[in-house]
Short mmCIF file of C-alpha atoms in Angstrom, two decimals:
data_model
loop_
_atom_site.label_atom_id
_atom_site.label_comp_id
_atom_site.label_asym_id
_atom_site.label_seq_id
_atom_site.Cartn_x
_atom_site.Cartn_y
_atom_site.Cartn_z
CA MET A 220 -35.60 16.55 16.19
CA ASP A 221 -35.04 18.55 13.00
CA LYS A 222 -32.03 17.51 10.95
CA LYS A 223 -29.00 19.78 10.74
CA VAL A 224 -25.77 18.67 9.06
CA GLY A 225 -22.33 20.03 9.87
CA ILE A 226 -19.91 19.65 6.95
CA VAL A 227 -16.23 19.07 7.64
CA SER A 228 -14.37 19.96 4.44
CA CYS A 229 -11.36 21.76 3.01
CA TYR A 230 -13.48 24.68 1.76
CA PHE A 231 -10.77 27.29 2.44
CA LYS A 232 -7.88 25.73 0.51
CA LYS A 233 -6.80 27.77 -2.52
CA ASN A 234 -7.07 24.81 -4.84
CA TYR A 235 -9.73 24.42 -7.54
CA GLY A 236 -10.55 20.79 -6.77
CA SER A 237 -10.67 21.27 -3.00
CA MET A 238 -12.99 24.24 -3.17
CA LEU A 239 -15.31 22.82 -5.83
CA GLN A 240 -15.73 19.45 -4.08
CA ALA A 241 -16.53 21.27 -0.82
CA TYR A 242 -19.07 23.42 -2.68
CA ALA A 243 -20.60 20.32 -4.32
CA THR A 244 -21.00 18.64 -0.91
CA GLN A 245 -22.93 21.68 0.30
CA LYS A 246 -24.94 21.96 -2.93
CA ILE A 247 -26.30 18.38 -2.86
CA LEU A 248 -27.67 18.94 0.65
CA ASP A 249 -29.12 22.31 -0.40
CA ASP A 250 -30.79 20.66 -3.41
CA TRP A 251 -32.36 18.07 -1.11
CA GLY A 252 -33.58 20.78 1.26
CA ILE A 253 -31.47 19.50 4.17
CA PRO A 254 -30.31 22.29 6.52
CA ASN A 255 -26.51 22.36 6.62
CA GLU A 256 -23.53 24.54 7.27
CA THR A 257 -19.84 24.14 6.60
CA ILE A 258 -17.89 24.27 9.86
CA HIS A 259 -15.92 27.51 9.96
CA LEU A 260 -12.26 27.00 10.83
CA GLU A 261 -11.12 30.58 11.36
CA LYS A 262 -10.52 30.28 15.12
CA LEU A 263 -9.73 26.57 15.04
CA ASN A 264 -6.89 26.72 12.50
CA SER A 265 -4.22 27.33 15.13
CA GLU A 266 -5.41 24.32 17.14
CA ILE A 267 -5.40 22.07 14.06
CA SER A 268 -2.04 23.46 12.95
CA LYS A 269 -0.42 22.29 16.20
CA GLY A 270 -1.07 18.70 15.20
CA LYS A 271 0.20 19.34 11.69
CA ARG A 272 3.42 20.86 12.98
CA LYS A 273 3.93 17.81 15.19
CA TYR A 274 3.62 15.58 12.11
CA TYR A 275 5.95 17.75 10.01
CA LYS A 276 8.62 17.56 12.73
CA SER A 277 8.39 13.78 12.61
CA GLN A 278 9.07 13.89 8.85
CA LEU A 279 12.22 16.01 8.91
CA PHE A 280 14.35 13.06 7.80
CA ASN A 281 11.78 11.62 5.36
CA PHE A 282 13.35 12.51 2.00
CA SER A 283 10.30 11.74 -0.17
CA PHE A 284 8.06 13.88 2.06
CA ILE A 285 10.52 16.82 2.12
CA LYS A 286 10.95 16.57 -1.64
CA ALA A 287 7.16 16.68 -2.17
CA LYS A 288 6.79 19.80 0.00
CA PHE A 289 9.88 21.58 -1.30
CA GLY A 290 8.11 22.83 -4.44
CA MET A 291 5.56 24.84 -2.45
CA VAL A 292 8.24 26.38 -0.25
CA LYS A 293 10.35 27.21 -3.28
CA LEU A 294 7.38 28.96 -4.95
CA LYS A 295 6.80 31.17 -1.90
CA LEU A 296 10.48 32.07 -1.65
CA TYR A 297 10.72 32.77 -5.38
CA CYS A 298 7.73 35.13 -5.25
CA LYS A 299 9.10 36.93 -2.22
CA PHE A 300 12.73 37.38 -3.24
CA ALA A 301 13.09 36.89 -7.00
CA ASN A 302 9.85 37.67 -8.82
CA GLY A 303 7.60 40.24 -7.19
CA GLU A 304 5.40 40.36 -10.30
CA LEU A 305 4.54 36.68 -9.95
CA GLY A 306 3.79 37.28 -6.27
CA LYS A 307 1.30 40.01 -7.25
CA ASN A 308 -0.32 37.73 -9.82
CA ILE A 309 -0.73 34.92 -7.28
CA LYS A 310 -2.38 37.41 -4.92
CA ILE A 311 -4.86 38.19 -7.71
CA ARG A 312 -5.62 34.47 -8.06
CA ASN A 313 -5.94 34.05 -4.29
CA GLN A 314 -8.43 36.91 -4.19
CA LYS A 315 -10.61 35.04 -6.73
CA PHE A 316 -10.62 32.05 -4.37
CA LYS A 317 -11.58 34.35 -1.49
CA GLU A 318 -14.52 35.66 -3.51
CA PHE A 319 -15.71 32.12 -4.25
CA GLU A 320 -15.55 31.29 -0.54
CA LYS A 321 -18.56 33.59 -0.06
CA LYS A 322 -20.70 30.89 -1.70
CA PHE A 323 -20.38 28.73 1.43
CA HIS A 324 -22.82 29.07 4.30
CA LEU A 325 -20.32 28.88 7.10
CA SER A 326 -21.12 28.16 10.73
CA LYS A 327 -20.20 30.57 13.48
CA SER A 328 -16.50 30.48 14.25
CA TYR A 329 -16.06 28.00 17.10
CA ASP A 330 -13.40 28.56 19.77
CA LYS A 331 -12.73 24.89 20.57
CA ILE A 332 -13.01 21.73 18.50
CA GLU A 333 -14.69 19.81 21.33
CA THR A 334 -17.59 22.32 21.53
CA ILE A 335 -18.48 22.24 17.81
CA CYS A 336 -21.35 19.75 17.98
CA GLN A 337 -22.78 21.07 21.22
CA GLU A 338 -22.88 24.66 19.99
CA GLY A 339 -23.87 23.76 16.43
CA ASN A 340 -26.68 21.37 17.43
CA TYR A 341 -25.77 19.03 14.57
CA THR A 342 -27.72 15.79 14.15
CA ASP A 343 -25.17 14.62 11.57
CA VAL A 344 -21.56 15.50 10.79
CA LEU A 345 -20.31 14.71 7.29
CA VAL A 346 -16.63 14.61 6.36
CA GLY A 347 -15.47 14.70 2.74
CA SER A 348 -14.16 14.71 0.17
CA ASP A 349 -10.56 15.47 -0.85
CA GLN A 350 -7.41 13.89 0.62
CA LEU A 351 -8.52 14.48 4.18
CA TRP A 352 -7.17 11.22 5.61
CA LEU A 353 -3.52 11.86 4.86
CA PRO A 354 -1.33 10.93 7.86
CA VAL A 355 -0.75 14.62 8.65
CA ASN A 356 -4.49 15.10 9.15
CA ILE A 357 -4.76 12.04 11.35
CA VAL A 358 -2.20 13.59 13.71
CA ALA A 359 -4.02 16.96 13.52
CA ASP A 360 -7.18 15.00 14.49
CA TYR A 361 -9.96 17.10 12.94
CA TYR A 362 -10.97 15.29 9.75
CA THR A 363 -11.09 12.07 11.80
CA LEU A 364 -14.39 13.22 13.41
CA ASN A 365 -13.02 12.14 16.79
CA PHE A 366 -14.49 15.36 18.22
CA VAL A 367 -18.04 14.25 17.30
CA PRO A 368 -19.97 12.72 20.25
CA GLU A 369 -21.21 9.12 20.07
CA GLU A 370 -24.86 10.17 19.78
CA VAL A 371 -24.27 12.24 16.61
CA ASN A 372 -24.46 10.45 13.25
CA LYS A 373 -21.06 10.42 11.51
CA ILE A 374 -20.76 10.12 7.73
CA SER A 375 -17.78 9.93 5.43
CA PHE A 376 -18.65 10.86 1.86
CA ALA A 377 -16.02 10.15 -0.79
CA THR A 378 -13.15 10.85 1.57
CA SER A 379 -9.71 10.00 0.25
CA PHE A 380 -6.69 8.63 2.11
CA GLY A 381 -4.45 10.41 -0.39
CA VAL A 382 -1.85 7.64 0.00
CA SER A 383 -1.61 4.04 -1.18
CA SER A 384 -0.49 2.71 2.21
CA VAL A 385 -0.82 3.79 5.84
CA PRO A 386 2.36 4.16 7.94
CA GLU A 387 2.60 1.44 10.58
CA LYS A 388 2.95 3.92 13.44
CA TYR A 389 -0.47 5.47 12.68
CA LYS A 390 -2.48 2.31 11.98
CA LYS A 391 -4.05 2.21 15.45
CA GLN A 392 -5.25 5.80 15.10
CA TYR A 393 -6.75 5.01 11.69
CA GLN A 394 -8.54 1.94 13.09
CA THR A 395 -9.99 3.92 15.99
CA PHE A 396 -11.52 6.80 14.06
CA LEU A 397 -12.70 4.69 11.10
CA ASN A 398 -14.60 2.39 13.46
CA ARG A 399 -16.45 5.37 14.97
CA ILE A 400 -17.90 6.47 11.63
CA GLU A 401 -21.34 4.93 11.11
CA HIS A 402 -21.57 5.42 7.34
CA LEU A 403 -18.26 4.94 5.58
CA SER A 404 -17.59 5.72 1.92
CA VAL A 405 -14.42 6.53 -0.04
CA ARG A 406 -13.75 7.65 -3.58
CA GLU A 407 -11.16 5.15 -4.83
CA ASP A 408 -10.60 1.40 -4.93
CA LYS A 409 -7.47 1.76 -2.83
CA GLY A 410 -9.51 3.44 -0.10
CA VAL A 411 -11.93 0.51 -0.02
CA GLN A 412 -8.95 -1.83 0.31
CA LEU A 413 -7.34 0.23 3.09
CA VAL A 414 -10.55 0.37 5.13
CA LYS A 415 -10.90 -3.42 4.78
CA GLU A 416 -7.29 -4.00 5.85
CA LEU A 417 -7.53 -1.63 8.82
CA THR A 418 -10.99 -2.43 10.16
CA GLY A 419 -12.44 -5.41 8.30
CA ARG A 420 -15.34 -3.17 7.23
CA GLU A 421 -16.70 -2.79 3.71
CA ALA A 422 -16.57 0.88 2.70
CA GLU A 423 -18.80 2.03 -0.15
CA LEU A 424 -17.08 3.27 -3.30
CA VAL A 425 -18.77 6.54 -4.30
CA CYS A 426 -18.03 9.34 -6.72
CA ASP A 427 -16.27 12.56 -5.85
CA PRO A 428 -18.92 15.19 -4.91
CA THR A 429 -18.12 17.17 -8.06
CA LEU A 430 -19.45 14.24 -10.13
CA LEU A 431 -22.87 14.47 -8.44
CA PHE A 432 -23.74 17.22 -10.93
CA ASN A 433 -23.82 17.32 -14.71
CA GLN A 434 -22.54 19.97 -17.08
CA GLU A 435 -25.75 22.01 -17.03
CA GLU A 436 -25.85 22.11 -13.23
CA TRP A 437 -22.25 23.33 -13.08
CA ARG A 438 -23.09 26.16 -15.50
CA GLU A 439 -25.06 27.80 -12.70
CA ILE A 440 -21.87 29.20 -11.14
CA GLN A 441 -19.93 30.22 -14.25
CA ALA A 442 -20.25 32.96 -16.84
CA GLU A 443 -22.07 31.93 -20.01
CA GLU A 444 -19.68 33.78 -22.32
CA ARG A 445 -16.24 32.40 -23.17
CA LEU A 446 -13.30 33.82 -21.23
CA ILE A 447 -10.93 33.06 -24.13
CA LYS A 448 -12.32 33.92 -27.57
CA GLU A 449 -9.92 31.90 -29.75
CA ARG A 450 -9.79 28.11 -29.85
CA TYR A 451 -7.34 26.76 -27.30
CA ILE A 452 -5.74 23.84 -25.49
CA PHE A 453 -6.24 24.17 -21.74
CA CYS A 454 -3.34 23.01 -19.57
CA TYR A 455 -3.80 22.42 -15.85
CA PHE A 456 -0.64 20.91 -14.42
CA LEU A 457 0.05 20.75 -10.69
CA GLY A 458 3.34 18.87 -11.04
CA LYS A 459 6.57 20.03 -12.62
CA THR A 460 7.16 17.44 -15.38
CA VAL A 461 8.35 19.34 -18.46
CA GLU A 462 7.60 16.38 -20.77
CA TYR A 463 3.86 16.88 -20.26
CA ARG A 464 4.12 20.51 -21.28
CA LYS A 465 6.10 19.50 -24.36
CA PHE A 466 3.27 17.12 -25.27
CA ALA A 467 0.92 20.14 -25.20
CA GLU A 468 3.33 22.00 -27.47
CA ARG A 469 3.21 19.14 -29.99
CA LEU A 470 -0.58 19.22 -29.74
CA LYS A 471 -0.51 22.94 -30.50
CA GLU A 472 1.77 22.34 -33.50
CA LYS A 473 -0.62 19.72 -34.84
CA THR A 474 -3.88 21.63 -34.29
CA GLY A 475 -2.87 25.28 -34.50
CA PHE A 476 -4.70 26.01 -31.22
CA LYS A 477 -3.05 28.30 -28.67
CA ILE A 478 -2.07 27.04 -25.21
CA VAL A 479 -3.85 28.55 -22.20
CA SER A 480 -2.27 27.42 -18.95
CA LEU A 481 -2.76 27.98 -15.23
CA ASN A 482 0.82 28.35 -14.08
CA HIS A 483 2.73 28.06 -10.81
CA LEU A 484 -0.04 26.48 -8.75
CA ASP A 485 1.65 24.10 -6.31
CA GLU A 486 5.20 24.96 -7.31
CA TYR A 487 7.25 27.22 -9.57
CA VAL A 488 7.94 25.65 -12.97
CA LYS A 489 10.16 27.82 -15.15
CA TYR A 490 9.18 26.02 -18.38
CA SER A 491 5.53 26.98 -17.87
CA ASP A 492 6.31 30.59 -18.75
CA LYS A 493 7.88 29.42 -21.99
CA PHE A 494 5.22 27.03 -23.31
CA ALA A 495 2.01 28.96 -22.54
CA ASP A 496 0.59 31.50 -25.02
CA GLU A 497 -1.70 32.83 -22.34
CA ALA A 498 -1.42 32.32 -18.57
CA PRO A 499 -4.29 34.09 -16.77
CA PHE A 500 -4.17 34.59 -13.01
CA ASP A 501 -7.60 36.13 -12.42
CA VAL A 502 -9.08 32.64 -12.35
CA GLY A 503 -11.14 31.35 -9.44
CA PRO A 504 -13.17 28.12 -9.36
CA SER A 505 -15.96 29.54 -11.53
CA GLU A 506 -13.52 30.74 -14.20
CA PHE A 507 -11.69 27.41 -14.01
CA LEU A 508 -14.90 25.63 -15.05
CA ASN A 509 -15.39 28.06 -17.92
CA LEU A 510 -11.86 27.45 -19.20
CA ILE A 511 -12.43 23.69 -19.25
CA ARG A 512 -15.93 23.94 -20.77
CA ASN A 513 -14.75 25.98 -23.74
CA ALA A 514 -11.43 24.25 -24.46
CA GLU A 515 -10.84 22.13 -27.55
CA PHE A 516 -8.46 19.86 -25.61
CA VAL A 517 -7.50 19.54 -21.95
CA CYS A 518 -4.07 18.34 -20.76
CA THR A 519 -3.84 17.73 -17.02
CA ASP A 520 -2.13 15.77 -14.26
CA SER A 521 -4.96 16.63 -11.86
CA PHE A 522 -7.79 14.43 -10.60
CA HIS A 523 -10.31 17.26 -10.71
CA GLY A 524 -8.97 18.45 -14.05
CA THR A 525 -9.93 14.98 -15.30
CA VAL A 526 -13.31 15.02 -13.51
CA PHE A 527 -14.40 18.29 -15.08
CA SER A 528 -13.08 17.24 -18.50
CA LEU A 529 -15.42 14.23 -18.28
CA ILE A 530 -18.35 16.33 -17.06
CA HIS A 531 -17.86 18.83 -19.90
CA GLN A 532 -17.27 16.06 -22.47
CA LYS A 533 -13.84 17.24 -23.55
CA LYS A 534 -11.12 15.54 -25.51
CA PHE A 535 -8.57 15.23 -22.73
CA PHE A 536 -5.20 13.70 -21.95
CA VAL A 537 -4.19 12.91 -18.41
CA PHE A 538 -0.71 12.34 -17.00
CA ARG A 539 0.58 10.97 -13.70
CA ARG A 540 1.70 13.67 -11.32
CA TYR A 541 3.68 11.09 -9.34
CA GLN A 542 5.41 7.85 -10.15
CA ASN A 543 3.31 4.92 -8.92
CA LYS A 544 6.14 3.81 -6.63
CA SER A 545 6.27 7.23 -4.97
CA LYS A 546 5.24 7.18 -1.31
CA VAL A 547 3.32 10.44 -1.84
CA SER A 548 1.53 9.16 -4.96
CA THR A 549 -2.15 10.03 -5.30
CA ASN A 550 -2.57 8.18 -8.59
CA SER A 551 -5.09 5.64 -7.30
CA ARG A 552 -8.04 8.05 -7.47
CA LEU A 553 -7.27 8.78 -11.14
CA ASP A 554 -6.89 5.10 -11.94
CA SER A 555 -10.22 4.31 -10.26
CA LEU A 556 -12.08 7.04 -12.12
CA LEU A 557 -10.66 6.17 -15.55
CA LYS A 558 -11.39 2.49 -14.97
CA ILE A 559 -15.05 3.22 -14.18
CA VAL A 560 -15.54 5.05 -17.50
CA ASN A 561 -13.25 2.67 -19.43
CA LEU A 562 -10.88 5.45 -20.44
CA SER A 563 -7.60 4.21 -18.94
CA ASP A 564 -6.05 4.72 -22.40
CA ARG A 565 -6.31 8.50 -21.90
CA MET A 566 -3.50 8.19 -19.32
CA LEU A 567 -0.27 9.04 -21.14
CA GLU A 568 3.46 9.12 -20.43
CA GLY A 569 4.06 12.43 -22.20
CA ASN A 570 6.42 11.16 -24.89
CA GLU A 571 3.68 10.01 -27.28
CA ALA A 572 3.24 11.26 -30.85
CA VAL A 573 0.04 13.29 -31.09
CA ASP A 574 -1.08 12.52 -34.67
CA GLU A 575 -3.30 9.53 -33.90
CA LEU A 576 -4.32 10.74 -30.44
CA VAL A 577 -5.81 13.95 -31.84
CA GLU A 578 -8.29 11.95 -33.91
CA LYS A 579 -9.21 9.49 -31.16
CA GLU A 580 -12.79 10.18 -30.12
CA ILE A 581 -14.45 9.48 -26.77
CA ASP A 582 -17.90 7.86 -26.77
CA TYR A 583 -19.51 10.28 -24.35
CA ASP A 584 -22.95 8.70 -24.64
CA TRP A 585 -21.44 5.57 -23.07
CA VAL A 586 -19.35 7.57 -20.57
CA ASN A 587 -22.38 9.61 -19.47
CA GLU A 588 -24.38 6.44 -18.94
CA LYS A 589 -21.63 5.07 -16.67
CA LEU A 590 -21.27 8.38 -14.81
CA GLU A 591 -25.03 8.69 -14.31
CA LYS A 592 -25.21 5.19 -12.83
CA PHE A 593 -22.28 5.94 -10.50
CA ARG A 594 -23.85 9.30 -9.61
CA GLU A 595 -27.18 7.74 -8.64
CA GLU A 596 -25.54 4.96 -6.62
CA SER A 597 -23.53 7.58 -4.72
CA LYS A 598 -26.63 9.70 -4.04
CA THR A 599 -28.42 6.58 -2.78
CA PHE A 600 -25.59 5.94 -0.30
CA LEU A 601 -25.65 9.53 0.97
CA ARG A 602 -29.43 9.67 1.28
CA GLY A 603 -29.42 6.40 3.17
CA ALA A 604 -26.67 7.59 5.51
CA LEU A 605 -28.66 10.72 6.33
CA GLU A 606 -32.03 9.00 6.64
CA ASN A 607 -30.86 6.00 8.66
CA GLY A 608 -28.76 8.08 11.03
CA LYS A 609 -27.39 6.03 13.92
CA ASN A 610 -29.51 3.03 12.83
#
């Protein structure tokens, strides 16, 4: 039987990291000549959303959860009622994401989750990467691959739990779906630990799909010319911490480089309008890569902001979006990545003086050697999972 892989990913989410990791998952299979398609969720979204709504209802009295989601709600309300211009700009950005979505070879739009494999004739179904194993998605029951029949090979590639601990009430559900997946890999140390605790199995630690490709390979989907002509500091902050933006201002004062920032991504942050010299909105995933590639410095609290800074060999500073004690913290993936390349000292608090940090170089020959080793080990896992199938 000829191989055909169905990819379960968050290809549609208007988030640079989500879309680029989904694209990278498709690209590696394309490069290997393995027929694949990303499972199209157009008709299935309402079915999946039912499960999500059930989870959200259960969290109505969970203060940390409500607090984490409040920023997104506030941004939507602000655009609708207080700042129509910002709303128009976000529509421009969303359109750039929609254009990038055309790069995916999507399956037909299935009517029911349980008919996906039968109608798609998939020999393998691969889930990954991104924070697809958050509790909300376990309740929604799509990224679990529970819909995939026993006879179809199930692979997790670099999937993230997105949390540092699993709620007690969902542990049984986690155990059940994890034990059905034949080839299990995650993208952070904490994920390896959680799989071990829940199932006793040894999950493979692999790189995020975006790290499967080097700088030259990522240039294939971005314009060669610079989007910003002057020298600049690129800021990509998803959180609202003002201190991090003030660090960028001190960096600007020291270097004389302007600040280019992608503003109001996950939530509205008033200070962002103040600190940025330029805040473009016509930026999709391809333009995002260009902005990182041509920056003098990158300041980010994002995992994928850090990934692409490493790939493009930038001087970068990374900050924690969440406090480590936060129940919604996703810091573990950043910690794992920085540990692998021995750059944990690039993680800052935001109150540091910039004078010495500006001069601190990164040995990218050494970093690239580490990344290449990690890249090849991850490819070996994925090739083996596809070739060995159900064993």
